[in-house]
Amino acid sequence: MNGAEALLRTLVDGGVEVLFTNPGTTELHLVGALESVPEMRGVLALFEGVVTGAADGYARIAGKPAATLLHLGPGLAYGLSNLHNSRRANSPVVSIVGDHATFHTAFDPPLNSDIAALAGWLRGPVRRPEDAAGAGPDAAATLAAALEAPGQIATVIMPADVSWSDGGAAAAPVPPRPASTVSQKVVTQIADVLRGGDTTALVIGGTALREAGLTAASRIATATGARVLQELYSNRVERGAGLPAFPRLGFYPEQVLEQLNGVDRLIVAGTKAPISFFAYPDQPSLLVPQGAQTHILAEVGQDAVAALVQLADLVAPGTTAEVTGPQRPALPTGALSLQNWADVVAALLPERAIIIDESVSSGTALAAATAGSPRHDVLMQTGGAMGDGLPLAVGAAVAAPDRPVVALVADGCVMYTASALWTQVREQLNITNVILNNHAYAILRQEWSHFSNRPGLASPDTNPLFDLTNPQIDFVGLANAFGMPASRATTAEQLADQFSQALAQPGPHLIDATVPPAA
Amino acid sequence: MNGAEALLRTLVDGGVEVLFTNPGTTELHLVGALESVPEMRGVLALFEGVVTGAADGYARIAGKPAATLLHLGPGLAYGLSNLHNSRRANSPVVSIVGDHATFHTAFDPPLNSDIAALAGWLRGPVRRPEDAAGAGPDAAATLAAALEAPGQIATVIMPADVSWSDGGAAAAPVPPRPASTVSQKVVTQIADVLRGGDTTALVIGGTALREAGLTAASRIATATGARVLQELYSNRVERGAGLPAFPRLGFYPEQVLEQLNGVDRLIVAGTKAPISFFAYPDQPSLLVPQGAQTHILAEVGQDAVAALVQLADLVAPGTTAEVTGPQRPALPTGALSLQNWADVVAALLPERAIIIDESVSSGTALAAATAGSPRHDVLMQTGGAMGDGLPLAVGAAVAAPDRPVVALVADGCVMYTASALWTQVREQLNITNVILNNHAYAILRQEWSHFSNRPGLASPDTNPLFDLTNPQIDFVGLANAFGMPASRATTAEQLADQFSQALAQPGPHLIDATVPPAA
């Protein structure tokens, strides 16, 4: 077999089932190899940011990596922003990047560039087989690296002649290095902290935000009185009726410092100690209260869930978790507001839904509204790179075709990756896209008002660079242009009606929901 | 003044007039500084690839750089592909990238990344002022670096606290290093080559593709019998009635080797010796005929025009250039074909038009059809990164608001940067966008058939990864979603009618032209 086939066969043997791609000439033999390795499903996107965001969403729901296939340096470049989000989510991704034939690069043709430098920006390992015989082993090593806890972007650069040459063979899967476990000593020390009577907060993140971790954290809180908070942006959070729920850390420094006010001891599991998302003049970056002591129960990449369960068994034997009861808001009425759109979603959310939350400044009411909705998962944009929402929905729906996906995306995020709608239609994915349309980069207006040292300018309300009303984007027309059924909602009644209908029908739908900008 | 204002004021003093941007929180003080430096025009785009492609188009037409302003590493990442095209076009660009405050980076917040590594991928210099006092001098040095012949991407990373802190001052412009001139000795040696009687070809590129260079090359050809060819993909080509015209080098190796068949001496000016765009098994990368000798008249970055004029004065004194006469095809009729759409454009092209050519496999008839149309400029995608066409049109139209811009863009290129249409509407730019819609990645089918070692697969015509018919994109609806008037043409008569109307009306228009795929 040729190198391309050896690569794909090795990945399939290692459990990879989906290849998201926007290919070009240097990847043609990999496209061809999809026919001889039919266990690998190729999913086409028209833009690389959709490819990479979809792989992230897939990994978060499937619990294993998808592969991405991109066209040399420029193709990878377009995919980098959502790979940055993946990196911050600790999602495993096998990133395959085609390159010129090994003998061609020295002539520096127009598409030539330092692909390894770009891939290295993601901090994961980069491999580049020099011949077809190397393709299988490099694929196996790359897959193992992607899977290494907590998950990372592992890249394999495939020169075109490595792909097209014979002499390849599938390589046996390489077992990934397992997550390191937290020592009993650390758990015991932190148990002592919890028993010490100081005011204590426990900040959890990563895999600890699924049922086992949430349950352990709740037991600890109930037994010891510790305040539990969840990290701000997460790979995946299990929520809803029957699960414990905890407040998220705030976005602004003063919010976090208020949440941690009076805390003497800060315990961290599966995430980092709280830091501000952005810096502001005269505000701290590290948001640990003055004088408080930080204790790391589990670093990112360690088995935080096991550590929390052990800790709960020490400090809360016999204590059960407090779970949220089933509770939905009544269906609201009237013009859409930042509260009532969230209430509509919460009131109608189906069983086992996957919520994609890129609602940005329009989403402040969502978490509270949906706390007692049927159990669901929430995937968030983790790295601050806009435009992750619609692609995450693609990947989540490919990973779980039997689950309804609800993508809640602010209007300012759509145009980075709008062609995700095309792939949603092409693959007939069960996604209800709700565009929260305030016709503005409202988050920038909000941020602007947050700076103490902003110049005395015209009001941000009139700054043309924050304003998206000229022209207004017709998201119904945009969706229709890709063949997607779509509708517009300006009242809660309309949103409820359209949301119900979209969920009841197979395939993707879009609702352009007119909402007021956040104050 | 704060660092942000010092940066912008320095750039304005150096002649920069336009800032294309998609800003975020770390760039807010730079957005604010636009109000106190009103000579800098801020142009908003909804996606960074539009920002950078527009800056490229602006530079090619204005002959001086625009600035771009992007949001940390992920914002730059989305802008990199079109900056890659800029790099290959040797366009000057001042790339400003906002970053976290200097004191915040060490905490590695979610948006943190190695911005300098990304910017360094473009091979231009990268600066990062450490305080507001450094902003002006770094801006001046960055502008000078961008302008250094032949033009490059020069980056200045602006930490948020450098932007917001007081203590800045405008710095005086730094004169850029001028283009090096070709020595008289080299010109004389090459004159001897031309006089030597060997079969000679002259390949010209870069700035030599404007009137002065074309005229000199034509004089040389007429006097010596040398065959003149122009490089395949160029920053800007002056064409049309009254100018000399030369065939472009082909895309495939065998085409170029045929064009250079029998050549003993190859003279190169303003470009590199011909290489294949992609590699193919059993095909050479360097496309110089066996045994032919290559002579460099002017390297990229040297003053190729002056060298050609000197050479013409040596070998062709008194010889005048042969120019193309005014000659337009008759308006064709019938269903659109790859020939007749080009004939419609050629027949109706207005005076002083700027053609943006990203027509890919649909554009094979364009150059011949328009050779005798009124004088115009052609801007091409230079680096092989798809999605440059619509943004280049934005930049060209901002640079030359009095000239009609005609963007000829293949359907497969649109979805990388579709929101360029939004900026076209917002700025009411005089752009006629013609989408050459064959509902396929036809170039990939064509490339596939070009490989001698392709596996015996199902026909590429049925490979789903080359097919864009499921779903078909309605480009009329897409344009309308951004508030742009649009229409669909399936016949030459319709195209002629719609093209004339679009040109006659101010502001942007789009025509979705149904064309057959290239064979």
Short mmCIF file of C-alpha atoms in Angstrom, two decimals, chain A residues 390 393-394 397-398 401 403-407 418-434 475-476 478-480 482-487 498-499 501-511, chain B residues 470-471:
data_model
loop_
_atom_site.label_atom_id
_atom_site.label_comp_id
_atom_site.label_asym_id
_atom_site.label_seq_id
_atom_site.Cartn_x
_atom_site.Cartn_y
_atom_site.Cartn_z
CA LEU A 390 -21.03 26.30 14.45
CA ALA A 393 -21.90 21.64 16.53
CA VAL A 394 -20.84 19.80 13.36
CA ALA A 397 -23.52 15.89 15.83
CA VAL A 398 -21.22 13.62 13.83
CA PRO A 401 -26.13 11.39 15.60
CA ARG A 403 -28.61 13.32 20.22
CA PRO A 404 -30.12 16.75 19.50
CA VAL A 405 -27.50 19.49 19.20
CA VAL A 406 -28.46 23.05 20.07
CA ALA A 407 -25.91 25.65 18.94
CA ALA A 418 -20.37 30.44 8.46
CA SER A 419 -19.81 27.64 5.97
CA ALA A 420 -20.20 25.18 8.83
CA LEU A 421 -23.88 25.54 7.92
CA TRP A 422 -23.08 24.02 4.53
CA THR A 423 -21.50 20.96 6.13
CA GLN A 424 -24.45 20.69 8.53
CA VAL A 425 -26.77 20.49 5.52
CA ARG A 426 -24.50 18.18 3.56
CA GLU A 427 -24.31 15.68 6.42
CA GLN A 428 -27.96 16.29 7.44
CA LEU A 429 -26.93 16.78 11.06
CA ASN A 430 -29.58 17.23 13.75
CA ILE A 431 -28.56 20.72 14.81
CA THR A 432 -30.75 23.63 15.84
CA ASN A 433 -28.69 26.79 15.39
CA VAL A 434 -29.96 29.82 17.30
CA PHE A 475 -29.03 35.08 8.86
CA VAL A 476 -32.24 33.52 7.53
CA LEU A 478 -27.59 33.13 4.82
CA ALA A 479 -28.87 29.74 5.98
CA ASN A 480 -31.22 29.47 3.02
CA PHE A 482 -26.82 26.82 2.02
CA GLY A 483 -30.16 25.06 1.66
CA MET A 484 -30.96 25.17 5.39
CA PRO A 485 -34.51 25.86 6.61
CA ALA A 486 -34.48 29.02 8.70
CA SER A 487 -36.78 31.50 10.40
CA GLN A 498 -39.66 27.77 15.89
CA PHE A 499 -37.35 26.04 18.38
CA GLN A 501 -40.43 22.77 15.25
CA ALA A 502 -36.70 22.68 14.52
CA LEU A 503 -36.17 20.04 17.19
CA ALA A 504 -39.07 17.98 15.90
CA GLN A 505 -37.73 17.80 12.36
CA PRO A 506 -34.60 15.93 11.28
CA GLY A 507 -31.63 17.77 9.86
CA PRO A 508 -30.30 21.24 10.64
CA HIS A 509 -32.29 24.44 11.15
CA LEU A 510 -31.44 28.03 11.96
CA ILE A 511 -33.31 30.64 13.95
CA ASN B 470 -24.72 18.72 -2.03
CA PRO B 471 -25.91 21.28 -1.13
#
